[in-house]
Amino acid sequence: MRVLIVGCGYVGLPLGAELVKRGHAVFGLRRTAEGAEELQAAGLTPLVGDVTRPETLRALPGPFDWVVNTVSSSKGGAEVYRAVYVDGTRHLIEWLTATPPRKFVHTSSTSVYAQTDGSEVTETSSAQPTTDTSQLLVEAEDLLRKAAREEGFPAVVLRVAGIYGPERGFLFQQFLREEARLSGDGSRLLNMIHRDDVVSAIIAALERGKPGRTYNVTDNEPVSQRAFFEWLTDKLHKPMPPSADESGATRRKRAVTNKRVSNRRLREELAWTPSYPTFREGYAEDVRRNA
Ligand SMILES: NC(=O)c1ccc[n+]([C@@H]2O[C@H](COP(=O)([O-])OP(=O)(O)OC[C@H]3O[C@@H](n4cnc5c(N)ncnc54)[C@H](OP(=O)(O)O)[C@@H]3O)[C@@H](O)[C@H]2O)c1
């Protein structure tokens, strides 16, 4: 297959490397030629383009059999979210309408679920986020589901949980620096996924995902903040992080959710199995290195 990875960063690059290993011809898109050697070293053909500038997409060497969208907001605010996710997705759909791929996989986020009661959340649960950034993620998803429904555009949406892995893992890094804080009593649930398992989920979606369908991508075990830190405390012999009571205003701003995201659909429909079923396997290597 000729594969285009739009946004070739923390997830996109190892995804590309894995697809190259499997014999595909893989192209990786970024906004600049910076880091092109990194892509070439992994066997990808580097391309320069910007989803916010549709003319740059039209100049790409298509057609492609598979397209994966793993661009991110690069930590930007609502304006960047709108440009990258909503406008960017619209530009990709419009550009690909002339020569549609066999499959288009889009990475969204489990932040679209605003539940705060610790309940189980599946793909049919309400996705009505309270922050404007997550609302824009839903808007982008809706464009893809509409294109799938009305135009047969072969889009699959993945809602990805908090990604950790080599050099990533915000709470873990904070814990190592002894700067982590428990929010309230620490009962809030964390939904996490190892980067390598995001890669395998994207490949499962490319190979077997149903157009128009949405899948959660998270590991098998949501864990409370407290249980996560207790495990790290035990393994790394560092103090348990103190509690920080957050004001209502802070909680609303950060949209602190509390939910148990289910990966059942991904496992059952796409026969996906995580290599790191829980944070314990996923962090084992980091723990060994830091013990
Ligand atoms: N990190 C998480 O915990 C998390 C959780 C849920 C979902 N996700 C989603 O997972 C996906 C992958 O995340 P990631 O961590 O791999 O992101 P990342 O490391 O920030 O990589 C994003 C890539 O997109 C490129 N890019 C940014 N803006 C672009 C644009 N306008 N046009 C073309 N390319 C652009 C960046 O390269 P240049 O800057 O060089 O252009 C970079 O290569 C994203 O959709 C993200 O929203 C992430």
Coordinates of C-alpha atoms and ligand atoms in Angstrom, one line a residue:
M1 CA 0.0 0.0 0.0
R2 CA 1.0 3.6 -0.5
V3 CA 0.5 5.2 2.9
L4 CA 0.4 8.9 3.8
I5 CA 0.9 9.8 7.5
V6 CA -0.3 13.4 8.0
G7 CA 1.6 14.7 11.0
C8 CA 4.6 12.5 11.6
G9 CA 5.4 13.0 15.3
Y10 CA 5.4 10.9 18.5
V11 CA 2.8 8.5 17.1
G12 CA 3.2 9.0 13.4
L13 CA 6.9 8.3 13.1
P14 CA 6.9 4.9 14.8
L15 CA 3.7 4.0 13.0
G16 CA 5.4 4.8 9.7
A17 CA 8.5 2.7 10.7
E18 CA 6.2 -0.2 11.5
L19 CA 4.4 0.0 8.2
V20 CA 7.7 0.2 6.3
K21 CA 8.7 -3.0 8.2
R22 CA 5.5 -4.6 6.9
G23 CA 6.4 -3.8 3.3
H24 CA 4.3 -0.6 2.7
A25 CA 5.5 2.5 0.9
V26 CA 5.2 5.2 3.5
F27 CA 5.2 9.0 3.2
G28 CA 5.4 11.2 6.3
L29 CA 4.0 14.8 6.2
R30 CA 5.3 17.6 8.4
R31 CA 5.1 21.4 8.0
T32 CA 8.9 21.8 7.4
A33 CA 11.8 19.7 6.1
E34 CA 13.3 19.9 9.5
G35 CA 13.9 16.3 10.8
A36 CA 13.6 14.8 7.3
E37 CA 16.7 12.6 8.0
E38 CA 14.8 11.1 11.0
L39 CA 12.0 10.0 8.6
Q40 CA 14.4 8.8 6.0
A41 CA 16.3 6.8 8.6
A42 CA 13.1 5.0 9.4
G43 CA 12.4 4.2 5.7
L44 CA 9.8 6.9 5.2
T45 CA 9.7 9.4 2.3
P46 CA 9.5 12.9 3.9
L47 CA 6.9 15.3 2.5
V48 CA 6.3 19.0 3.4
G49 CA 2.8 20.3 3.7
D50 CA 0.4 21.9 6.1
V51 CA -3.2 20.8 6.7
T52 CA -4.2 24.4 7.3
R53 CA -3.0 25.3 3.8
P54 CA -5.0 23.2 1.3
E55 CA -2.8 24.2 -1.7
T56 CA 0.1 22.4 -0.1
L57 CA -2.0 19.2 0.0
R58 CA -2.9 19.4 -3.7
A59 CA 0.9 19.4 -4.4
L60 CA 1.4 16.0 -2.7
P61 CA 2.4 13.0 -4.8
G62 CA -0.9 11.1 -4.5
P63 CA -3.0 9.0 -4.8
F64 CA -2.6 7.1 -1.5
D65 CA -4.3 3.8 -0.5
W66 CA -4.2 4.6 3.2
V67 CA -4.2 8.0 4.9
V68 CA -3.7 8.5 8.7
N69 CA -4.2 11.8 10.4
T70 CA -1.9 12.2 13.4
V71 CA -1.4 15.9 13.4
S72 CA -1.6 17.6 16.8
S73 CA -2.3 21.1 18.0
S74 CA 1.4 21.4 19.1
K75 CA 0.0 22.5 22.6
G76 CA -1.9 25.4 21.0
G77 CA -5.2 26.8 22.1
A78 CA -8.7 26.8 20.6
E79 CA -7.7 28.8 17.6
V80 CA -5.0 26.3 16.6
Y81 CA -7.4 23.4 17.4
R82 CA -9.9 24.9 15.0
A83 CA -7.3 25.4 12.3
V84 CA -5.6 22.0 12.6
Y85 CA -8.5 19.7 13.5
V86 CA -11.6 21.2 12.0
D87 CA -10.3 23.2 9.0
G88 CA -7.5 20.7 8.5
T89 CA -9.9 17.7 8.4
R90 CA -12.2 19.6 6.0
H91 CA -9.2 20.3 3.7
L92 CA -8.1 16.6 3.8
I93 CA -11.6 15.4 3.0
E94 CA -12.0 17.9 0.1
W95 CA -8.5 17.1 -1.3
L96 CA -9.1 13.3 -1.1
T97 CA -12.6 13.4 -2.6
A98 CA -11.1 13.3 -6.1
T99 CA -9.1 10.2 -5.4
P100 CA -10.3 8.7 -2.2
P101 CA -8.1 6.3 -0.2
R102 CA -9.2 2.8 0.7
K103 CA -9.1 3.9 4.4
F104 CA -8.7 7.1 6.3
V105 CA -7.9 6.9 10.0
H106 CA -8.2 10.0 12.2
T107 CA -6.8 10.2 15.8
S108 CA -9.2 12.1 18.1
S109 CA -9.1 11.9 21.9
T110 CA -11.1 10.4 24.9
S111 CA -11.2 14.0 26.2
V112 CA -14.5 14.3 24.1
Y113 CA -16.1 12.4 27.0
A114 CA -17.0 14.8 29.8
Q115 CA -18.3 12.2 32.3
T116 CA -17.3 13.0 35.9
D117 CA -19.1 10.2 37.8
G118 CA -16.5 7.3 37.3
S119 CA -19.0 5.5 35.0
E120 CA -18.0 3.2 32.1
V121 CA -17.8 5.1 28.8
T122 CA -18.3 3.4 25.5
E123 CA -18.4 4.8 21.9
T124 CA -22.2 5.2 22.3
S125 CA -21.9 7.2 25.5
S126 CA -22.6 10.9 25.3
A127 CA -19.6 13.0 24.0
Q128 CA -20.4 16.5 25.0
P129 CA -17.2 18.1 26.2
T130 CA -17.2 21.2 28.3
T131 CA -14.0 22.8 27.0
D132 CA -13.9 24.6 23.7
T133 CA -10.8 22.6 22.5
S134 CA -12.5 19.2 23.0
Q135 CA -15.7 20.6 21.4
L136 CA -13.6 21.3 18.3
L137 CA -12.3 17.7 18.3
V138 CA -16.0 16.5 18.2
E139 CA -16.6 19.0 15.4
A140 CA -13.7 17.4 13.4
E141 CA -15.0 13.9 14.1
D142 CA -18.5 14.9 13.0
L143 CA -17.1 16.1 9.6
L144 CA -15.6 12.7 9.1
R145 CA -18.7 10.7 10.1
K146 CA -20.9 12.9 7.9
A147 CA -18.5 12.4 4.9
A148 CA -18.6 8.6 5.6
R149 CA -22.4 8.6 5.8
E150 CA -23.2 10.9 2.9
E151 CA -20.3 10.4 0.5
G152 CA -18.9 7.0 1.3
F153 CA -15.6 8.6 2.6
P154 CA -13.8 5.7 4.3
A155 CA -13.1 7.4 7.6
V156 CA -12.5 5.7 10.9
V157 CA -12.3 7.7 14.1
L158 CA -10.0 6.6 17.0
R159 CA -10.5 8.3 20.4
V160 CA -7.1 7.9 22.0
A161 CA -6.5 8.0 25.8
G162 CA -3.5 9.7 27.4
I163 CA -0.5 8.5 25.5
Y164 CA 2.7 7.5 27.4
G165 CA 5.9 5.7 26.3
P166 CA 9.5 6.5 25.7
E167 CA 10.2 10.1 26.9
R168 CA 6.4 10.7 27.5
G169 CA 4.1 10.3 30.4
F170 CA 3.3 13.5 32.1
L171 CA 2.3 12.2 35.5
F172 CA 5.2 9.8 35.6
Q173 CA 7.7 12.6 34.9
Q174 CA 6.1 14.7 37.5
F175 CA 6.3 11.9 40.0
L176 CA 10.1 11.4 39.3
R177 CA 10.7 15.1 39.9
E178 CA 8.6 14.8 43.1
E179 CA 6.3 17.5 41.8
A180 CA 3.2 15.4 41.3
R181 CA 0.0 16.2 43.2
L182 CA -3.0 14.1 44.0
S183 CA -6.2 15.9 42.9
G184 CA -8.5 15.7 45.9
D185 CA -8.6 12.2 47.4
G186 CA -6.9 10.7 44.3
S187 CA -10.0 8.7 43.3
R188 CA -10.1 10.2 39.8
L189 CA -9.6 7.6 37.1
L190 CA -6.8 7.8 34.6
N191 CA -7.2 6.2 31.1
M192 CA -3.9 5.6 29.5
I193 CA -2.4 3.9 26.4
H194 CA 1.2 3.0 25.5
R195 CA 2.4 4.6 22.3
D196 CA 3.1 1.2 20.7
D197 CA -0.5 0.1 21.3
V198 CA -1.7 3.3 19.6
V199 CA 0.4 2.3 16.6
S200 CA -1.1 -1.3 16.6
A201 CA -4.6 0.2 17.0
I202 CA -4.1 2.5 14.0
I203 CA -2.9 -0.5 11.9
A204 CA -5.9 -2.6 13.0
A205 CA -8.2 0.3 11.9
L206 CA -6.4 0.6 8.6
E207 CA -6.8 -3.1 7.9
R208 CA -10.2 -3.9 9.4
G209 CA -11.8 -0.6 10.7
K210 CA -15.4 0.0 9.4
P211 CA -15.8 3.3 7.6
G212 CA -18.0 5.7 9.7
R213 CA -17.2 3.8 12.9
T214 CA -15.6 5.2 16.1
Y215 CA -13.3 3.2 18.4
N216 CA -11.9 4.0 21.8
V217 CA -8.1 3.3 22.1
T218 CA -7.2 2.8 25.7
D219 CA -5.6 0.0 27.7
N220 CA -7.5 -2.6 29.7
E221 CA -7.4 -1.0 33.1
P222 CA -8.4 2.5 34.0
V223 CA -6.6 3.3 37.3
S224 CA -7.2 5.8 40.0
Q225 CA -4.6 8.5 40.4
R226 CA -4.0 7.2 43.9
A227 CA -3.4 3.6 42.9
F228 CA -1.1 4.7 40.1
F229 CA 1.1 6.8 42.5
E230 CA 1.0 4.0 45.1
W231 CA 2.3 1.6 42.6
L232 CA 5.1 4.0 41.6
T233 CA 5.9 4.7 45.3
D234 CA 6.3 1.0 46.0
K235 CA 8.5 0.4 42.9
L236 CA 10.6 3.6 43.1
H237 CA 10.7 4.2 46.9
K238 CA 9.8 7.8 46.5
P239 CA 7.2 9.6 48.7
M240 CA 3.5 9.5 47.9
P241 CA 2.6 12.8 46.2
P242 CA 0.6 15.2 48.5
S243 CA -3.0 16.1 47.9
A244 CA -3.8 19.4 46.3
D245 CA -7.4 20.5 46.6
E246 CA -8.5 22.2 43.4
S247 CA -10.9 25.0 43.4
G248 CA -14.1 24.6 41.4
A249 CA -12.8 27.2 38.9
T250 CA -9.6 25.3 38.3
R251 CA -11.5 22.0 37.9
R252 CA -13.8 23.6 35.3
K253 CA -11.0 25.1 33.4
R254 CA -9.1 21.8 33.1
A255 CA -12.3 19.9 32.6
V256 CA -11.3 17.3 35.1
T257 CA -13.2 14.2 34.0
N258 CA -13.6 10.9 35.8
K259 CA -14.6 8.0 33.7
R260 CA -13.8 4.4 32.8
V261 CA -13.2 4.3 29.1
S262 CA -13.9 0.9 27.6
N263 CA -11.8 -0.6 24.7
R264 CA -14.2 -3.5 24.2
R265 CA -15.3 -2.5 20.7
L266 CA -11.7 -2.2 19.5
R267 CA -10.8 -5.6 21.0
E268 CA -13.9 -7.4 19.8
E269 CA -14.5 -5.9 16.4
L270 CA -10.9 -5.4 15.3
A271 CA -9.3 -8.3 17.2
W272 CA -6.9 -5.8 18.7
T273 CA -4.8 -6.8 21.8
P274 CA -2.7 -4.4 23.6
S275 CA 1.0 -5.4 24.2
Y276 CA 0.8 -3.3 27.4
P277 CA -2.6 -4.2 28.9
T278 CA -2.1 -2.0 31.9
F279 CA 0.2 0.7 33.1
R280 CA 2.2 -1.9 35.1
E281 CA 3.5 -3.6 31.9
G282 CA 3.8 -0.2 30.1
Y283 CA 5.9 1.4 32.8
A284 CA 8.0 -1.6 33.7
E285 CA 11.0 -0.6 31.7
D286 CA 10.9 3.1 32.9
V287 CA 10.6 1.8 36.5
R288 CA 13.6 -0.5 36.0
R289 CA 15.6 2.3 34.6
N290 CA 14.7 4.7 37.4
A291 CA 14.8 2.3 40.4
Ligands
LIG1 N1 -0.5 12.9 23.4 C1 -1.6 12.4 23.9 O1 -1.7 12.0 25.1 C2 -2.8 12.3 23.1 C3 -4.0 11.8 23.6 C4 -5.1 11.7 22.8 C5 -5.0 11.9 21.5 N2 -3.9 12.3 20.9 C6 -3.8 12.6 19.5 O2 -2.9 11.7 18.9 C7 -2.4 12.3 17.7 C8 -0.9 12.1 17.6 O3 -0.3 12.8 18.7 P1 1.3 13.0 18.9 O4 1.5 13.0 20.3 O5 2.0 12.0 18.0 O6 1.5 14.4 18.3 P2 2.9 15.2 18.0 O7 4.1 14.4 18.5 O8 2.8 16.6 18.4 O9 3.0 15.1 16.4 C9 2.2 15.9 15.6 C10 2.9 16.0 14.2 O10 2.1 16.8 13.4 C11 2.9 17.7 12.6 N3 2.0 18.8 12.4 C12 1.6 19.8 13.3 N4 0.8 20.7 12.7 C13 0.7 20.3 11.4 C14 0.0 20.8 10.3 N5 -0.7 22.0 10.4 N6 0.1 20.2 9.1 C15 0.9 19.1 9.0 N7 1.6 18.5 10.0 C16 1.5 19.1 11.2 C17 4.1 17.9 13.5 O11 5.2 18.2 12.8 P3 5.7 19.8 12.5 O12 5.5 20.5 13.8 O13 7.2 19.6 12.1 O14 4.9 20.2 11.4 C18 4.3 16.6 14.2 O15 5.1 15.8 13.3 C19 -2.9 13.7 17.7 O16 -4.0 13.8 16.8 C20 -3.3 14.0 19.1 O17 -4.3 15.0 19.2 C21 -2.8 12.5 21.7

